[in-house]
Coordinates of C-alpha atoms and ligand atoms in Angstrom, one line a residue:
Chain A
X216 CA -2.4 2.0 -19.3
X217 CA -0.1 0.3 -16.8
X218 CA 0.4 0.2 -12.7
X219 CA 3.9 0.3 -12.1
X220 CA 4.8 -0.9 -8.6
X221 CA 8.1 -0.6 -7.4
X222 CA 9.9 -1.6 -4.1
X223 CA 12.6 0.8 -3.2
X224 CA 14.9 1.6 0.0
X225 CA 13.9 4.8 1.5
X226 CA 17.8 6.1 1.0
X227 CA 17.0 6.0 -3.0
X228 CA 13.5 7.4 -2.3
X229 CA 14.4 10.9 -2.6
X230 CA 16.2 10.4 -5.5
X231 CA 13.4 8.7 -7.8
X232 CA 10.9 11.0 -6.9
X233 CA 12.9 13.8 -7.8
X234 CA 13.3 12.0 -11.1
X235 CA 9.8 12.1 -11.9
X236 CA 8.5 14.9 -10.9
X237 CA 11.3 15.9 -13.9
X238 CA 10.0 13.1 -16.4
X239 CA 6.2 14.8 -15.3
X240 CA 5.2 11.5 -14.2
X241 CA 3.3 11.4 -10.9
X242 CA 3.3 8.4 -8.6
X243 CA 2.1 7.4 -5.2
X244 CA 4.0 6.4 -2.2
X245 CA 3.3 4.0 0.8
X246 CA 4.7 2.9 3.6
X247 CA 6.0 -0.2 3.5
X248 CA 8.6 -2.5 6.0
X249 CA 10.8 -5.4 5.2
X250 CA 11.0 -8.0 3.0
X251 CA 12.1 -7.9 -0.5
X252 CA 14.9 -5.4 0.4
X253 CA 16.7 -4.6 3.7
X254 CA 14.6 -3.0 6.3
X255 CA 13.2 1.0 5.4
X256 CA 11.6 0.7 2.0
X257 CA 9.0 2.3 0.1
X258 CA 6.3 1.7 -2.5
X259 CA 5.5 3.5 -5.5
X260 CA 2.7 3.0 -7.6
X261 CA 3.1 4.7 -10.4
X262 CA 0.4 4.7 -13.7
X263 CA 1.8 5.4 -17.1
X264 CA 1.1 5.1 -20.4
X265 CA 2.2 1.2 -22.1
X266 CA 4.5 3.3 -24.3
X267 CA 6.7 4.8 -21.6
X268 CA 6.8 1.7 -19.6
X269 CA 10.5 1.3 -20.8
X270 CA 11.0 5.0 -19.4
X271 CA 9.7 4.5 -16.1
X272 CA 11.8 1.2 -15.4
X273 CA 15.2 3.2 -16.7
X274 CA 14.5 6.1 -13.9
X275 CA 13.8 3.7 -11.8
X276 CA 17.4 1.5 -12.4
X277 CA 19.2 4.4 -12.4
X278 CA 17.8 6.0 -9.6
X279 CA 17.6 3.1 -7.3
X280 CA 20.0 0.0 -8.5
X281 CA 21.9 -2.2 -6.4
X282 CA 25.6 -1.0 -5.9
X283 CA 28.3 -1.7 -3.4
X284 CA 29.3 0.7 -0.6
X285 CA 32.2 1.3 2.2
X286 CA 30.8 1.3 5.0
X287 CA 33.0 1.9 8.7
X288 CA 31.9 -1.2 10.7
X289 CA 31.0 -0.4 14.2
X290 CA 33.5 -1.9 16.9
X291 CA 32.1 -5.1 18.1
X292 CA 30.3 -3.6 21.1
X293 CA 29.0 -1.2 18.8
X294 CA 30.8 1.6 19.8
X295 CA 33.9 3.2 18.6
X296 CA 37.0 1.5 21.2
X297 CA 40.5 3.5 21.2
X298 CA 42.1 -0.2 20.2
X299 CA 39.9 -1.0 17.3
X300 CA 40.8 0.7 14.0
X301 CA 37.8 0.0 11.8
X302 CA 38.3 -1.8 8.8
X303 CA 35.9 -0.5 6.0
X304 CA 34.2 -3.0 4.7
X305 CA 32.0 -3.4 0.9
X306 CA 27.8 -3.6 1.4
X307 CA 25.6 -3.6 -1.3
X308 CA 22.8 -0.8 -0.7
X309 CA 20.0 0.2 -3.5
X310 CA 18.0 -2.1 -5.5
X311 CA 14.8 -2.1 -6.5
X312 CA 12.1 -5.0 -7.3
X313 CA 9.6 -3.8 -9.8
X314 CA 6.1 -5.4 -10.8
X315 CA 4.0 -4.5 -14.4
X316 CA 0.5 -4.5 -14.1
X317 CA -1.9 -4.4 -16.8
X318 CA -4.8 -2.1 -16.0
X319 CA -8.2 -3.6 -17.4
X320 CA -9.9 0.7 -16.9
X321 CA -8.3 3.4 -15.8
X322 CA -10.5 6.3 -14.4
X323 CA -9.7 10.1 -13.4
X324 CA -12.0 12.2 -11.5
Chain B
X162 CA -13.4 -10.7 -9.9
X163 CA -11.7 -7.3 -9.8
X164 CA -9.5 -5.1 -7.6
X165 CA -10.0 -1.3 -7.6
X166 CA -7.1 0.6 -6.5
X167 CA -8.5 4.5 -5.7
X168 CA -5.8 7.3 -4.4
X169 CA -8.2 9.9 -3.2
X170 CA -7.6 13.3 -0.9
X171 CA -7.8 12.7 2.4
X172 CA -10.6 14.9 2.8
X173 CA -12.9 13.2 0.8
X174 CA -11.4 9.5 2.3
X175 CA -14.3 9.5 5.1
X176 CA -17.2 9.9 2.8
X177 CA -16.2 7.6 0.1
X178 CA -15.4 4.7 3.4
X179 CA -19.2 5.9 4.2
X180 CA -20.5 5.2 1.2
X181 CA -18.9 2.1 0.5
X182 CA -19.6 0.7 3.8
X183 CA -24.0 1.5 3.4
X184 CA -23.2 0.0 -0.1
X185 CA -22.3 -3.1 1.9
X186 CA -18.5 -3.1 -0.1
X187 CA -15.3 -3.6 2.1
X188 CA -12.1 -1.9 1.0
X189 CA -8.5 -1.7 2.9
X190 CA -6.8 1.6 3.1
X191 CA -3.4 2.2 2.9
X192 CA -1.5 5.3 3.8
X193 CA 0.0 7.2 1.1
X194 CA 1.6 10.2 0.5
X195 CA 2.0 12.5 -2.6
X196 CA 2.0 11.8 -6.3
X197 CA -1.0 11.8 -8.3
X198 CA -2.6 14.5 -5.4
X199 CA -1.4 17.3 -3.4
X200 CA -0.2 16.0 -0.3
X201 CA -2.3 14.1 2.1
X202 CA -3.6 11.3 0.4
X203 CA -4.9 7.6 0.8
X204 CA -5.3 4.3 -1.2
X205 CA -8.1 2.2 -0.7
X206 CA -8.6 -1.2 -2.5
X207 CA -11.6 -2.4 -2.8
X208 CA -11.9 -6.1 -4.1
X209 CA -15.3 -6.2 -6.2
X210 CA -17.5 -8.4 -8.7
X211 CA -17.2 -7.4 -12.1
X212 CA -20.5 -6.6 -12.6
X213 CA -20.4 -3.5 -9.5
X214 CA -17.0 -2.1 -10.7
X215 CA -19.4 0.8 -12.1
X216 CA -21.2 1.1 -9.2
X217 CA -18.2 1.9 -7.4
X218 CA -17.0 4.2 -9.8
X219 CA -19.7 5.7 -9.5
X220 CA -19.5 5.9 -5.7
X221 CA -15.5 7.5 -6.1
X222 CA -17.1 10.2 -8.4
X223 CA -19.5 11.1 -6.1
X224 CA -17.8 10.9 -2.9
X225 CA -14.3 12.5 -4.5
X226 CA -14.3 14.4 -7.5
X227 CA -12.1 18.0 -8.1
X228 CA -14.1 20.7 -7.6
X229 CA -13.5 24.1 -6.8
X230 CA -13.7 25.9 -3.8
X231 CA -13.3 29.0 -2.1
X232 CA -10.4 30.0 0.5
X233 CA -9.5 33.1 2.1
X234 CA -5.5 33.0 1.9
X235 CA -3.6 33.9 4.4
X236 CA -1.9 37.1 4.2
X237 CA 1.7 37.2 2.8
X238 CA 3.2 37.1 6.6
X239 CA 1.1 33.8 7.4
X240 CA -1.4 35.8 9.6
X241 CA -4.3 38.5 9.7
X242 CA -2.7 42.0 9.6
X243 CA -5.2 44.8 9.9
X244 CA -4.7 46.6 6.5
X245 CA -4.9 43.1 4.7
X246 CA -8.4 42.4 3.1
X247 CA -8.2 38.8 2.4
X248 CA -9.7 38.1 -0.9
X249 CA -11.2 34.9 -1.5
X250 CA -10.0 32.7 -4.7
X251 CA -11.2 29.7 -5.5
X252 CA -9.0 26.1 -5.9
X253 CA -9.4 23.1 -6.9
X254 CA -9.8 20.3 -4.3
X255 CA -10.7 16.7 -4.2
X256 CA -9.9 14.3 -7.4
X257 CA -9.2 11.0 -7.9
X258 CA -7.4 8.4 -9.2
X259 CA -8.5 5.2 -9.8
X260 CA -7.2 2.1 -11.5
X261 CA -9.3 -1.6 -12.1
X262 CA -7.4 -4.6 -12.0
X263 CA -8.5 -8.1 -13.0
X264 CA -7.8 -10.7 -10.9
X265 CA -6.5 -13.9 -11.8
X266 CA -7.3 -15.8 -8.5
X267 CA -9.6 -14.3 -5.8
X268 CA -9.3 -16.6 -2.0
X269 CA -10.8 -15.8 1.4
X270 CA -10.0 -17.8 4.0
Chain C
X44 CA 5.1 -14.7 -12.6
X45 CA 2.1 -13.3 -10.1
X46 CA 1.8 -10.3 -7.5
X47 CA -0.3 -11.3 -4.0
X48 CA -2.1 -9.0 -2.3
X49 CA -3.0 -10.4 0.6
X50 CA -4.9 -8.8 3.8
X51 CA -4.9 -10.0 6.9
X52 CA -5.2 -9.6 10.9
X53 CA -2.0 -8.2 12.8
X54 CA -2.3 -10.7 15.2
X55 CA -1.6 -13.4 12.6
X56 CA 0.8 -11.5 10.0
X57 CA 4.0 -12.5 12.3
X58 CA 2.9 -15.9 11.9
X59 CA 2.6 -15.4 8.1
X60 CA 6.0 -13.3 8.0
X61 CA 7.8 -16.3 9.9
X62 CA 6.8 -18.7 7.3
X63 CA 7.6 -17.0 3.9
X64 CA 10.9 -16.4 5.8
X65 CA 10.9 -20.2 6.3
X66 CA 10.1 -21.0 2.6
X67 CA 12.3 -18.4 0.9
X68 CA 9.7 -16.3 -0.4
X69 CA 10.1 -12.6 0.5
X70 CA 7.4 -10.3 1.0
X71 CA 7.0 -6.3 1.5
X72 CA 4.6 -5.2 4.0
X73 CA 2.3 -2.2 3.6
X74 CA 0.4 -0.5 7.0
X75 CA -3.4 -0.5 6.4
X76 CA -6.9 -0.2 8.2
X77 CA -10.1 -1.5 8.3
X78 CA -12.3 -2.8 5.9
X79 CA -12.1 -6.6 4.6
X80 CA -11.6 -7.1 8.0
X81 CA -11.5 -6.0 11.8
X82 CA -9.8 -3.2 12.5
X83 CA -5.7 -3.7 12.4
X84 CA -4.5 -5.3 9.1
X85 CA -1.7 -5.5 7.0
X86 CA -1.5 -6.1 3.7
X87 CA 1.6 -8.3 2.2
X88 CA 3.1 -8.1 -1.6
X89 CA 4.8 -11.3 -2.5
X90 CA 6.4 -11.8 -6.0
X91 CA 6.1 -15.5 -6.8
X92 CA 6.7 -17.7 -9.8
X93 CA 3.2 -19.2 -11.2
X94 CA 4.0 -22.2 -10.1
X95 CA 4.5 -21.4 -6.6
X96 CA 1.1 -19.8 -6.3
X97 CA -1.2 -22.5 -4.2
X98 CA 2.3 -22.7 -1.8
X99 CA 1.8 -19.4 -0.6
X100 CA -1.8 -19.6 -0.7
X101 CA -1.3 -22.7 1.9
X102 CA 1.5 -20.6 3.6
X103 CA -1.7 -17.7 4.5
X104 CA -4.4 -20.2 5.0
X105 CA -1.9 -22.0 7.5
X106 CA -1.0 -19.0 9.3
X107 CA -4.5 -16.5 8.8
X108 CA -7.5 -18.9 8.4
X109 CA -10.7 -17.7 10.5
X110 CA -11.3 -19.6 13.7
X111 CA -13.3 -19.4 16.8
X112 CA -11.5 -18.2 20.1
X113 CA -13.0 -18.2 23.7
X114 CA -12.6 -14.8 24.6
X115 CA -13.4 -13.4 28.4
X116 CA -15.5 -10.1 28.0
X117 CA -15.2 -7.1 29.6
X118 CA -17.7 -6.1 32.3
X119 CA -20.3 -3.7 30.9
X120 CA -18.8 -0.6 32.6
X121 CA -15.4 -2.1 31.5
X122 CA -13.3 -3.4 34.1
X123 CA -14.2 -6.2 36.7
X124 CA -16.7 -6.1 39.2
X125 CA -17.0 -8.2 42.0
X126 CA -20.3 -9.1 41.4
X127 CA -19.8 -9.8 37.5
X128 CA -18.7 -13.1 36.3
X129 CA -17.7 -13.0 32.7
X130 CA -18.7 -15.9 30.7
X131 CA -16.5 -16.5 27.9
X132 CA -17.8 -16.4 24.6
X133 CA -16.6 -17.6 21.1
X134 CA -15.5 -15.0 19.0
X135 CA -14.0 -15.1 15.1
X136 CA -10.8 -13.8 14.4
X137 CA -7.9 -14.1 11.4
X138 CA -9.2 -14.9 8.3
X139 CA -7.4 -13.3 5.2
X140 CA -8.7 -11.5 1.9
X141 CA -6.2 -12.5 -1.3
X142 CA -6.0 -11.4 -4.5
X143 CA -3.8 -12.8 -7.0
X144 CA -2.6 -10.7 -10.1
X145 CA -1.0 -11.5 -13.2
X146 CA 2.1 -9.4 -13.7
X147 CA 2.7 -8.4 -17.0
X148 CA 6.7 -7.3 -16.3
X149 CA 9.1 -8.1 -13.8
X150 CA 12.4 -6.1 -13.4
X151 CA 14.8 -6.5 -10.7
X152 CA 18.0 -4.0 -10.2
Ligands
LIG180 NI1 18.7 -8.3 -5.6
LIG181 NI1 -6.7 15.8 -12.3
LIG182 NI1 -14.8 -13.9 6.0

């Protein structure tokens, strides 16, 4: 048995869950701010089987991996000015950072 | 040392906190959502000598495990109508799921 | 590579955020309540190399350890009376509860 733990922007949130619940796997989700991604993120904990480790990390990439995005910048005061014609511009969005654990007993009651 | 991560119902999240605390065991709760339950769930970690991770199995078990239980549903509008007998059926609530995790380093500062 | 779980006070997890920042070591936070310590915790998740291990433990004793602090109580009925002169009194707060966990896989996407 394995704890997956997996850091995740809310915006791909949606998107991985829905991508379990069709694999059958369940997972957990908490709240979680900052830090290893942009703010608005989420944590699953997810407990699998060793063998479909390798399954849970490939929903997880494709559901959730960093890509690049065209955004509208907002005009420098931060709202749209007749003069300024936005430029869009390429962000990266997604990722995901992902942790392995090793489960010494694993218990269901 | 070990850490015990437990994602019970909410209902049951006050008696196990009971329990643990007259047991003398500290444990953090996180908020969590879905997953392994129906909705409305938290996470507690409880850090823990080896030698009591029974004894705090044994205190999830207790405080947390499915059982069934009876309901009167609602009627199929939401509310009582007059020619609706409610019949009661019975559900499962409660349940847990736990997972024990050695730790490598333990500090308190 | 190692997961940290670490738990400690609001009132010091600024401090703690500040530094990681400081170090280049990125963290997610996760809301949580009660139990390791005082009321009002949060726990951080920090992915570090091995080696890097007794920098961030330094990083949370720097920035959580337990100490005394001179606090002013309240008035039995709660607000100042006239009559009552509080007498400051030493009181503990910080301190932080850490686990460190060996991580069996780490994926980044
Ligand atoms: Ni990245
Ligand atoms: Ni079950
Ligand atoms: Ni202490």
């Amino acid at each position: 048995m394995r704890l997956i733990i997996a850091v995740v922007q809310d915006k791909d949130s949606v998107k991985l869950s829905d991508r379990l619940v069709k694999a059958g796997i369940r997972a957990t989700k908490l709240a979680s701010t900052g830090g290893f991604l942009k703010s608005g993120n989420s944590t699953f904990m997810i407990g699998i089987e060793k063998e479909r480790v390798d399954e849970v990390l490939d929903l997880i990439r494709q559901s959730c991996r960093a890509r690049e995005q065209l955004v509208n910048p907002m005009s420098p005061m931060g709202n749209q000015i007749d003069s300024y014609v936005p430029f869009p511009v390429s962000v990266q969005v997604g990722g995901a950072t992902v942790f392995v654990l090793d489960v010494e007993k694993y218990a269901h009651y």
